[in-house]
mmCIF file of C-alpha atoms (C1' of nucleotides) and ligand atoms in Angstrom:
data_model
loop_
_atom_site.group_PDB
_atom_site.id
_atom_site.type_symbol
_atom_site.label_atom_id
_atom_site.label_comp_id
_atom_site.label_asym_id
_atom_site.label_seq_id
_atom_site.Cartn_x
_atom_site.Cartn_y
_atom_site.Cartn_z
ATOM 1 C CA MET A 1 -53.730 3.825 15.080
ATOM 2 C CA ASN A 2 -51.987 4.220 11.738
ATOM 3 C CA LYS A 3 -52.398 1.144 9.533
ATOM 4 C CA ASP A 4 -49.064 1.619 7.757
ATOM 5 C CA LEU A 5 -47.222 1.511 11.043
ATOM 6 C CA TYR A 6 -48.937 -1.740 11.933
ATOM 7 C CA VAL A 7 -47.781 -3.198 8.639
ATOM 8 C CA ALA A 8 -44.281 -1.834 9.199
ATOM 9 C CA LEU A 9 -44.085 -3.544 12.569
ATOM 10 C CA LYS A 10 -45.197 -6.808 11.045
ATOM 11 C CA SER A 11 -42.566 -6.682 8.354
ATOM 12 C CA LEU A 12 -39.934 -6.087 11.023
ATOM 13 C CA ASN A 13 -41.170 -8.988 13.120
ATOM 14 C CA LEU A 14 -41.882 -6.635 15.951
ATOM 15 C CA LYS A 15 -44.922 -7.419 18.034
ATOM 16 C CA ALA A 16 -47.602 -4.779 18.342
ATOM 17 C CA THR A 17 -47.399 -4.401 22.084
ATOM 18 C CA PRO A 18 -49.385 -1.654 23.788
ATOM 19 C CA LYS A 19 -46.200 0.097 24.853
ATOM 20 C CA ARG A 20 -44.651 -0.017 21.429
ATOM 21 C CA LEU A 21 -47.828 1.281 19.840
ATOM 22 C CA ALA A 22 -48.049 4.049 22.392
ATOM 23 C CA ILE A 23 -44.483 5.129 21.690
ATOM 24 C CA LEU A 24 -45.316 5.352 18.015
ATOM 25 C CA ASP A 25 -48.542 7.140 18.798
ATOM 26 C CA ILE A 26 -46.638 9.750 20.773
ATOM 27 C CA LEU A 27 -44.145 10.277 17.984
ATOM 28 C CA VAL A 28 -46.812 10.434 15.286
ATOM 29 C CA ALA A 29 -48.484 13.244 17.152
ATOM 30 C CA GLU A 30 -45.292 15.290 17.235
ATOM 31 C CA SER A 31 -43.440 17.067 14.500
ATOM 32 C CA VAL A 32 -40.510 17.520 16.818
ATOM 33 C CA TYR A 33 -37.690 15.219 17.741
ATOM 34 C CA LEU A 34 -37.817 13.721 21.208
ATOM 35 C CA ALA A 35 -35.247 12.412 23.648
ATOM 36 C CA PRO A 36 -35.925 8.971 25.170
ATOM 37 C CA GLU A 37 -36.499 10.592 28.508
ATOM 38 C CA GLU A 38 -39.158 12.872 27.023
ATOM 39 C CA VAL A 39 -40.922 9.906 25.500
ATOM 40 C CA TRP A 40 -40.738 8.233 28.889
ATOM 41 C CA ARG A 41 -42.390 11.190 30.600
ATOM 42 C CA LYS A 42 -45.241 11.080 28.113
ATOM 43 C CA MET A 43 -45.546 7.313 28.497
ATOM 44 C CA ARG A 44 -45.830 7.602 32.255
ATOM 45 C CA LYS A 45 -49.049 9.490 31.784
ATOM 46 C CA ARG A 46 -50.466 6.470 29.986
ATOM 47 C CA PHE A 47 -48.969 3.565 31.912
ATOM 48 C CA LYS A 48 -48.597 3.204 35.621
ATOM 49 C CA SER A 49 -45.501 1.103 35.182
ATOM 50 C CA ILE A 50 -43.136 1.727 32.321
ATOM 51 C CA GLY A 51 -39.395 1.302 32.401
ATOM 52 C CA LEU A 52 -36.878 3.579 30.747
ATOM 53 C CA PRO A 53 -35.014 0.618 29.201
ATOM 54 C CA THR A 54 -38.219 -0.256 27.369
ATOM 55 C CA ILE A 55 -38.216 3.206 25.831
ATOM 56 C CA TYR A 56 -34.583 2.998 24.816
ATOM 57 C CA ARG A 57 -34.953 -0.495 23.384
ATOM 58 C CA ASN A 58 -38.031 0.314 21.376
ATOM 59 C CA LEU A 59 -36.754 3.574 19.982
ATOM 60 C CA GLU A 60 -33.558 1.868 18.895
ATOM 61 C CA ASP A 61 -35.353 -1.116 17.371
ATOM 62 C CA LEU A 62 -37.720 1.144 15.493
ATOM 63 C CA ALA A 63 -34.849 3.278 14.239
ATOM 64 C CA ASN A 64 -32.951 0.206 13.087
ATOM 65 C CA GLY A 65 -36.058 -0.889 11.258
ATOM 66 C CA GLY A 66 -36.299 2.461 9.527
ATOM 67 C CA VAL A 67 -39.545 3.453 11.193
ATOM 68 C CA LEU A 68 -37.861 6.262 13.105
ATOM 69 C CA ILE A 69 -34.884 8.367 12.239
ATOM 70 C CA LYS A 70 -32.197 9.127 14.718
ATOM 71 C CA ILE A 71 -31.192 12.759 14.969
ATOM 72 C CA ILE A 72 -27.441 13.250 15.211
ATOM 73 C CA HIS A 73 -27.464 16.337 17.377
ATOM 74 C CA PRO A 74 -24.506 18.598 18.141
ATOM 75 C CA ASP A 75 -25.239 18.042 21.839
ATOM 76 C CA ARG A 76 -24.511 14.339 21.290
ATOM 77 C CA LYS A 77 -27.645 13.156 22.999
ATOM 78 C CA LEU A 78 -30.080 10.707 21.451
ATOM 79 C CA TYR A 79 -33.159 12.008 19.693
ATOM 80 C CA TYR A 80 -35.714 10.244 17.569
ATOM 81 C CA TYR A 81 -38.184 11.476 15.046
ATOM 82 C CA LEU A 82 -40.895 9.757 13.070
ATOM 83 C CA CYS A 83 -40.611 10.842 9.463
ATOM 84 C CA ALA A 84 -43.410 9.852 7.118
ATOM 85 C CA ASN A 85 -41.262 10.398 4.054
ATOM 86 C CA ALA A 86 -39.726 7.079 3.038
ATOM 87 C CA ASP A 87 -37.449 8.358 0.266
ATOM 88 C CA HIS A 88 -33.867 9.364 0.910
ATOM 89 C CA HIS A 89 -33.759 12.920 2.138
ATOM 90 C CA HIS A 90 -32.392 15.124 4.883
ATOM 91 C CA HIS A 91 -33.795 17.377 7.550
ATOM 92 C CA PHE A 92 -33.935 20.926 8.678
ATOM 93 C CA ILE A 93 -34.012 20.973 12.438
ATOM 94 C CA CYS A 94 -35.175 23.959 14.453
ATOM 95 C CA ILE A 95 -32.940 24.234 17.479
ATOM 96 C CA ASN A 96 -35.472 26.416 19.236
ATOM 97 C CA CYS A 97 -38.780 24.530 19.028
ATOM 98 C CA LYS A 98 -37.253 21.208 17.886
ATOM 99 C CA LYS A 99 -39.518 20.990 14.851
ATOM 100 C CA VAL A 100 -38.172 18.874 12.004
ATOM 101 C CA GLU A 101 -38.875 19.619 8.350
ATOM 102 C CA ASP A 102 -37.899 17.709 5.225
ATOM 103 C CA LEU A 103 -35.335 19.025 2.792
ATOM 104 C CA SER A 104 -35.363 17.886 -0.794
ATOM 105 C CA TYR A 105 -31.801 18.928 -1.477
ATOM 106 C CA CYS A 106 -29.115 16.275 -1.206
ATOM 107 C CA GLY A 107 -25.646 16.517 -2.655
ATOM 108 C CA ALA A 108 -25.061 12.775 -2.829
ATOM 109 C CA GLU A 109 -24.118 12.725 -6.503
ATOM 110 C CA GLU A 110 -21.576 15.502 -6.255
ATOM 111 C CA ILE A 111 -20.074 13.912 -3.170
ATOM 112 C CA GLU A 112 -19.905 10.537 -4.843
ATOM 113 C CA LYS A 113 -18.167 12.090 -7.813
ATOM 114 C CA GLU A 114 -15.606 13.952 -5.753
ATOM 115 C CA VAL A 115 -14.768 11.010 -3.506
ATOM 116 C CA LYS A 116 -14.347 8.678 -6.426
ATOM 117 C CA LYS A 117 -12.341 11.063 -8.574
ATOM 118 C CA ASN A 118 -10.165 12.920 -6.071
ATOM 119 C CA LEU A 119 -9.853 10.607 -3.128
ATOM 120 C CA LYS A 120 -10.218 7.293 -4.979
ATOM 121 C CA GLY A 121 -12.356 6.180 -2.069
ATOM 122 C CA ARG A 122 -15.769 4.628 -1.739
ATOM 123 C CA VAL A 123 -18.780 6.324 -0.144
ATOM 124 C CA ILE A 124 -20.799 4.173 2.209
ATOM 125 C CA SER A 125 -23.112 6.728 3.728
ATOM 126 C CA HIS A 126 -23.494 10.410 4.203
ATOM 127 C CA LEU A 127 -24.921 12.403 7.001
ATOM 128 C CA MET A 128 -26.427 15.803 6.459
ATOM 129 C CA GLN A 129 -28.448 17.801 8.893
ATOM 130 C CA VAL A 130 -29.247 21.463 8.823
ATOM 131 C CA PHE A 131 -29.809 23.339 12.040
ATOM 132 C CA GLY A 132 -31.491 26.668 12.306
ATOM 133 C CA LEU A 133 -34.659 28.511 13.196
ATOM 134 C CA CYS A 134 -37.924 27.545 11.563
ATOM 135 C CA LYS A 135 -40.333 30.074 10.123
ATOM 136 C CA ASP A 136 -42.203 30.657 13.371
ATOM 137 C CA CYS A 137 -39.095 30.793 15.515
ATOM 138 C CA SER A 138 -37.235 33.187 13.253
ATOM 139 C CA VAL A 139 -40.210 35.548 13.218
ATOM 140 C CA SER A 140 -40.994 35.624 16.923
ATOM 141 C CA ARG A 141 -37.759 36.434 18.655
ATOM 142 C CA THR A 142 -38.904 34.421 21.658
ATOM 143 C CA ILE A 143 -36.410 31.704 22.346
ATOM 144 C CA ALA A 144 -37.711 28.663 24.179
ATOM 145 C CA THR A 145 -35.814 27.595 27.246
ATOM 146 C CA MET B 1 6.571 22.907 16.976
ATOM 147 C CA ASN B 2 4.376 24.606 14.415
ATOM 148 C CA LYS B 3 4.683 28.392 14.543
ATOM 149 C CA ASP B 4 1.127 28.983 13.368
ATOM 150 C CA LEU B 5 -0.229 26.976 16.247
ATOM 151 C CA TYR B 6 1.794 29.053 18.693
ATOM 152 C CA VAL B 7 0.279 32.183 17.195
ATOM 153 C CA ALA B 8 -3.179 30.640 17.312
ATOM 154 C CA LEU B 9 -2.820 29.895 21.008
ATOM 155 C CA LYS B 10 -1.720 33.449 21.661
ATOM 156 C CA SER B 11 -4.694 34.898 19.884
ATOM 157 C CA LEU B 12 -6.971 32.692 21.946
ATOM 158 C CA ASN B 13 -5.279 33.717 25.189
ATOM 159 C CA LEU B 14 -4.349 30.136 25.840
ATOM 160 C CA LYS B 15 -1.010 29.566 27.524
ATOM 161 C CA ALA B 16 1.503 27.411 25.728
ATOM 162 C CA THR B 17 1.792 24.788 28.429
ATOM 163 C CA PRO B 18 3.838 21.653 27.768
ATOM 164 C CA LYS B 19 0.734 19.497 27.968
ATOM 165 C CA ARG B 20 -1.252 21.645 25.590
ATOM 166 C CA LEU B 21 1.585 21.724 23.112
ATOM 167 C CA ALA B 22 1.994 17.968 23.357
ATOM 168 C CA ILE B 23 -1.711 17.440 22.673
ATOM 169 C CA LEU B 24 -1.393 19.549 19.554
ATOM 170 C CA ASP B 25 1.799 17.772 18.607
ATOM 171 C CA ILE B 26 0.025 14.429 18.808
ATOM 172 C CA LEU B 27 -2.851 15.644 16.690
ATOM 173 C CA VAL B 28 -0.603 17.268 14.107
ATOM 174 C CA ALA B 29 1.130 13.955 13.604
ATOM 175 C CA GLU B 30 -2.148 12.168 12.887
ATOM 176 C CA SER B 31 -4.436 12.321 9.923
ATOM 177 C CA VAL B 32 -7.063 10.467 11.885
ATOM 178 C CA TYR B 33 -9.575 11.664 14.410
ATOM 179 C CA LEU B 34 -8.896 10.711 17.987
ATOM 180 C CA ALA B 35 -11.024 10.166 21.059
ATOM 181 C CA PRO B 36 -9.939 11.963 24.245
ATOM 182 C CA GLU B 37 -8.992 8.641 25.749
ATOM 183 C CA GLU B 38 -6.721 7.848 22.810
ATOM 184 C CA VAL B 39 -4.993 11.195 23.183
ATOM 185 C CA TRP B 40 -4.611 10.412 26.859
ATOM 186 C CA ARG B 41 -2.930 7.083 26.146
ATOM 187 C CA LYS B 42 -0.436 8.814 23.880
ATOM 188 C CA MET B 43 0.144 11.549 26.440
ATOM 189 C CA ARG B 44 0.904 9.020 29.133
ATOM 190 C CA LYS B 45 3.913 7.951 27.156
ATOM 191 C CA ARG B 46 5.261 11.488 27.410
ATOM 192 C CA PHE B 47 4.213 12.516 30.912
ATOM 193 C CA LYS B 48 4.366 10.494 34.081
ATOM 194 C CA SER B 49 1.367 12.303 35.466
ATOM 195 C CA ILE B 50 -1.383 13.490 33.184
ATOM 196 C CA GLY B 51 -5.044 13.654 34.062
ATOM 197 C CA LEU B 52 -7.875 12.787 31.730
ATOM 198 C CA PRO B 53 -9.750 15.996 32.607
ATOM 199 C CA THR B 54 -6.787 17.930 31.270
ATOM 200 C CA ILE B 55 -7.199 16.173 27.947
ATOM 201 C CA TYR B 56 -10.920 16.821 27.817
ATOM 202 C CA ARG B 57 -10.551 20.471 28.806
ATOM 203 C CA ASN B 58 -7.814 21.184 26.303
ATOM 204 C CA LEU B 59 -9.473 19.436 23.407
ATOM 205 C CA GLU B 60 -12.674 21.334 24.076
ATOM 206 C CA ASP B 61 -10.928 24.692 24.461
ATOM 207 C CA LEU B 62 -8.980 24.144 21.283
ATOM 208 C CA ALA B 63 -12.108 23.131 19.401
ATOM 209 C CA ASN B 64 -13.951 26.196 20.674
ATOM 210 C CA GLY B 65 -11.049 28.304 19.473
ATOM 211 C CA GLY B 66 -11.270 26.732 16.057
ATOM 212 C CA VAL B 67 -7.880 25.032 16.267
ATOM 213 C CA LEU B 68 -9.463 21.601 16.265
ATOM 214 C CA ILE B 69 -12.639 20.350 14.729
ATOM 215 C CA LYS B 70 -15.012 18.141 16.592
ATOM 216 C CA ILE B 71 -16.202 15.116 14.698
ATOM 217 C CA ILE B 72 -19.908 14.532 15.169
ATOM 218 C CA HIS B 73 -19.878 10.774 15.005
ATOM 219 C CA PRO B 74 -22.930 8.520 14.772
ATOM 220 C CA ASP B 75 -21.607 6.636 17.789
ATOM 221 C CA ARG B 76 -22.092 9.854 19.764
ATOM 222 C CA LYS B 77 -18.654 9.791 21.279
ATOM 223 C CA LEU B 78 -16.274 12.720 21.197
ATOM 224 C CA TYR B 79 -13.601 12.857 18.550
ATOM 225 C CA TYR B 80 -11.240 15.627 17.609
ATOM 226 C CA TYR B 81 -9.216 16.256 14.546
ATOM 227 C CA LEU B 82 -6.695 18.909 13.653
ATOM 228 C CA CYS B 83 -7.553 20.169 10.207
ATOM 229 C CA ALA B 84 -5.077 22.527 8.576
ATOM 230 C CA ASN B 85 -7.688 23.831 6.178
ATOM 231 C CA ALA B 86 -9.198 26.979 7.665
ATOM 232 C CA ASP B 87 -11.916 27.502 5.062
ATOM 233 C CA HIS B 88 -15.382 26.082 5.447
ATOM 234 C CA HIS B 89 -15.429 22.519 4.224
ATOM 235 C CA HIS B 90 -16.486 19.016 5.138
ATOM 236 C CA HIS B 91 -14.836 15.683 5.608
ATOM 237 C CA PHE B 92 -14.660 12.242 4.230
ATOM 238 C CA ILE B 93 -14.122 9.824 7.076
ATOM 239 C CA CYS B 94 -12.798 6.336 6.578
ATOM 240 C CA ILE B 95 -14.678 4.040 8.892
ATOM 241 C CA ASN B 96 -11.937 1.459 8.666
ATOM 242 C CA CYS B 97 -8.715 3.345 9.406
ATOM 243 C CA LYS B 98 -10.326 6.562 10.725
ATOM 244 C CA LYS B 99 -8.405 8.725 8.286
ATOM 245 C CA VAL B 100 -10.008 12.076 7.574
ATOM 246 C CA GLU B 101 -9.790 13.791 4.213
ATOM 247 C CA ASP B 102 -11.092 17.151 3.094
ATOM 248 C CA LEU B 103 -13.989 17.490 0.712
ATOM 249 C CA SER B 104 -14.381 20.616 -1.322
ATOM 250 C CA TYR B 105 -18.021 20.030 -2.082
ATOM 251 C CA CYS B 106 -20.554 21.753 0.149
ATOM 252 C CA GLY B 107 -24.197 22.299 -0.666
ATOM 253 C CA ALA B 108 -24.583 25.301 1.631
ATOM 254 C CA GLU B 109 -25.945 27.618 -1.038
ATOM 255 C CA GLU B 110 -28.574 25.202 -2.260
ATOM 256 C CA ILE B 111 -29.593 24.434 1.290
ATOM 257 C CA GLU B 112 -29.755 28.103 2.170
ATOM 258 C CA LYS B 113 -31.923 28.738 -0.871
ATOM 259 C CA GLU B 114 -34.319 25.904 -0.120
ATOM 260 C CA VAL B 115 -34.698 26.738 3.560
ATOM 261 C CA LYS B 116 -35.304 30.395 2.847
ATOM 262 C CA LYS B 117 -37.702 29.852 -0.033
ATOM 263 C CA ASN B 118 -39.682 26.789 0.979
ATOM 264 C CA LEU B 119 -39.474 26.713 4.738
ATOM 265 C CA LYS B 120 -39.114 30.460 5.361
ATOM 266 C CA GLY B 121 -36.578 29.536 8.004
ATOM 267 C CA ARG B 122 -33.052 30.589 8.813
ATOM 268 C CA VAL B 123 -30.002 28.341 8.601
ATOM 269 C CA ILE B 124 -27.602 28.558 11.512
ATOM 270 C CA SER B 125 -25.312 25.675 10.755
ATOM 271 C CA HIS B 126 -25.122 22.564 8.718
ATOM 272 C CA LEU B 127 -23.508 19.282 9.386
ATOM 273 C CA MET B 128 -22.243 17.116 6.604
ATOM 274 C CA GLN B 129 -20.020 14.129 6.941
ATOM 275 C CA VAL B 130 -19.329 11.408 4.474
ATOM 276 C CA PHE B 131 -18.420 7.962 5.681
ATOM 277 C CA GLY B 132 -16.784 5.333 3.602
ATOM 278 C CA LEU B 133 -13.556 3.572 2.781
ATOM 279 C CA CYS B 134 -10.501 5.564 1.779
ATOM 280 C CA LYS B 135 -8.353 4.656 -1.182
ATOM 281 C CA ASP B 136 -6.087 2.318 0.756
ATOM 282 C CA CYS B 137 -8.872 0.658 2.667
ATOM 283 C CA SER B 138 -11.072 0.083 -0.364
ATOM 284 C CA VAL B 139 -8.164 -1.531 -2.203
ATOM 285 C CA SER B 140 -6.926 -3.831 0.514
ATOM 286 C CA ARG B 141 -9.916 -5.768 1.705
ATOM 287 C CA THR B 142 -8.388 -6.003 5.154
ATOM 288 C CA ILE B 143 -10.735 -4.478 7.653
ATOM 289 C CA ALA B 144 -9.202 -3.180 10.842
ATOM 290 C CA THR B 145 -10.737 -4.394 14.056
ATOM 291 C "C1'" DT C 1 -56.420 -22.807 24.454
ATOM 292 C "C1'" DC C 2 -51.599 -23.552 24.528
ATOM 293 C "C1'" DG C 3 -46.711 -22.953 23.866
ATOM 294 C "C1'" DT C 4 -42.908 -20.165 22.974
ATOM 295 C "C1'" DA C 5 -40.206 -16.536 21.609
ATOM 296 C "C1'" DA C 6 -40.424 -11.765 22.305
ATOM 297 C "C1'" DA C 7 -41.119 -8.009 25.379
ATOM 298 C "C1'" DT C 8 -41.028 -5.877 29.830
ATOM 299 C "C1'" DA C 9 -40.016 -4.110 34.790
ATOM 300 C "C1'" DG C 10 -36.936 -2.790 37.898
ATOM 301 C "C1'" DA C 11 -32.634 -2.930 39.781
ATOM 302 C "C1'" DA C 12 -27.975 -2.650 38.972
ATOM 303 C "C1'" DT C 13 -24.217 -1.348 36.215
ATOM 304 C "C1'" DT C 14 -21.307 0.772 32.891
ATOM 305 C "C1'" DT C 15 -18.659 4.318 31.138
ATOM 306 C "C1'" DA C 16 -17.899 8.640 28.893
ATOM 307 C "C1'" DT C 17 -17.691 13.058 30.527
ATOM 308 C "C1'" DT C 18 -17.744 16.736 33.977
ATOM 309 C "C1'" DT C 19 -17.120 18.980 38.386
ATOM 310 C "C1'" DC C 20 -14.498 20.197 42.388
ATOM 311 C "C1'" DT C 21 -10.552 21.713 45.219
ATOM 312 C "C1'" DA C 22 -5.995 22.207 46.357
ATOM 313 C "C1'" DT C 23 -1.668 22.858 44.089
ATOM 314 C "C1'" DT C 24 1.361 24.223 40.399
ATOM 315 C "C1'" DT C 25 2.892 27.039 36.606
ATOM 316 C "C1'" DA C 26 3.228 30.305 32.465
ATOM 317 C "C1'" DG C 27 4.149 34.480 31.402
ATOM 318 C "C1'" DA C 28 3.475 39.353 32.392
ATOM 319 C "C1'" DT C 29 5.502 42.988 35.127
ATOM 320 C "C1'" DA C 30 8.576 45.528 38.048
ATOM 321 C "C1'" DT D 1 15.869 38.257 37.447
ATOM 322 C "C1'" DA D 2 12.402 37.990 41.196
ATOM 323 C "C1'" DT D 3 7.619 38.463 42.016
ATOM 324 C "C1'" DC D 4 2.853 38.052 41.187
ATOM 325 C "C1'" DT D 5 -1.565 36.360 39.479
ATOM 326 C "C1'" DA D 6 -4.680 34.274 36.579
ATOM 327 C "C1'" DA D 7 -4.678 30.124 34.127
ATOM 328 C "C1'" DA D 8 -3.757 25.316 34.101
ATOM 329 C "C1'" DT D 9 -3.387 20.920 36.274
ATOM 330 C "C1'" DA D 10 -3.842 16.436 39.178
ATOM 331 C "C1'" DG D 11 -6.525 13.430 41.290
ATOM 332 C "C1'" DA D 12 -10.554 12.218 43.398
ATOM 333 C "C1'" DA D 13 -15.319 12.349 43.155
ATOM 334 C "C1'" DA D 14 -19.670 13.053 40.967
ATOM 335 C "C1'" DT D 15 -22.918 12.993 37.116
ATOM 336 C "C1'" DA D 16 -26.005 11.188 34.001
ATOM 337 C "C1'" DA D 17 -27.042 8.954 29.739
ATOM 338 C "C1'" DA D 18 -27.347 4.567 28.178
ATOM 339 C "C1'" DT D 19 -27.069 -0.422 28.784
ATOM 340 C "C1'" DT D 20 -27.156 -4.971 30.892
ATOM 341 C "C1'" DC D 21 -29.251 -8.523 33.597
ATOM 342 C "C1'" DT D 22 -32.796 -11.675 35.396
ATOM 343 C "C1'" DA D 23 -37.158 -12.987 36.554
ATOM 344 C "C1'" DT D 24 -41.777 -12.349 34.953
ATOM 345 C "C1'" DT D 25 -45.299 -11.297 31.633
ATOM 346 C "C1'" DT D 26 -47.391 -11.155 27.109
ATOM 347 C "C1'" DA D 27 -48.430 -11.341 21.985
ATOM 348 C "C1'" DC D 28 -49.779 -14.207 18.722
ATOM 349 C "C1'" DG D 29 -49.205 -18.350 15.704
ATOM 350 C "C1'" DA D 30 -50.579 -23.138 15.782
HETATM 351 ZN ZN1 ZN E 201 -38.874 26.351 15.435
HETATM 352 ZN ZN1 ZN E 202 -28.528 12.603 1.006
HETATM 353 ZN ZN1 ZN E 203 -8.987 4.160 5.412
HETATM 354 ZN ZN1 ZN E 204 -20.703 23.184 4.223
#
DNA sequence: TCGTAAATAGAATTTATTTCTATTTAGATA
DNA sequence: TATCTAAATAGAAATAAATTCTATTTACGA
């Protein structure tokens, strides 16, 4: 189990329960975003008894603590993704295979400038997500179902 | 009633029913995004009998036809907004009064470049929304509840 | 080892959204 | 203008994601 994650849990005052660690373990192994129900299915292979509310609660707590990022998907369902990159950045999300890749580009400064100058408003946060087909998915024309 | 909207409905093969026109009328009058239920409440002042499914169906049809834009909100609820600006652009959303304002800035080209060059992927769409306090709301410290 | 706050299971619930069916209506056509 | 038909609607019912609740269990500091 990843040492950094252990430390992260500590600093969030979250106990290192077997279930919580397993959820993280599942997400670490994936480079795709997962719905709570998908995490649940994977968890059921490891635990004989595991409730869906436990999955929801943990994913949300971990996202609030910054350990996971929440994907704001056009389908409006919940998805979570464990991103190792701690700096501010955005993501390219493959809508076919659900792989997530980091983007370095972020227009925060330009946005800030425009909002301040033209709208006389104040930026609190910005959301940017790019959807598309990753390298593999745009080469093979096979679309996952 | 706005002539352009009439024409837009025609081109989408959507009938100009009183309810549909009233929904548009309500949205034209607002510079804020509205949830289906909020539109419904306003509609109930105009029609003695008006079903919520009618609201949902119309908002969705109009959004699919490009007449309305759907706000992808972090709270994952549905919101719609009638934006007069037909060109590609993004929005600044006031989290206090829910006012929506157009932004001219869009990093599409830079994103496109990075995804193509570094990730070898293909961009299908991008989502950008800026949240903050509009001019009025950042001046008056009164936060709506 | 013990005590306690945190975490969990499992059932029940909430609520936004969608589906279904019978009825009505807009708007084209004769 | 009267008629016709596909589109639109009402209202009830269903769906399903997400959350709440309560009793029980557990992690972990003292
Ligand atoms: Zn892919
Ligand atoms: Zn950014
Ligand atoms: Zn405002
Ligand atoms: Zn853009």
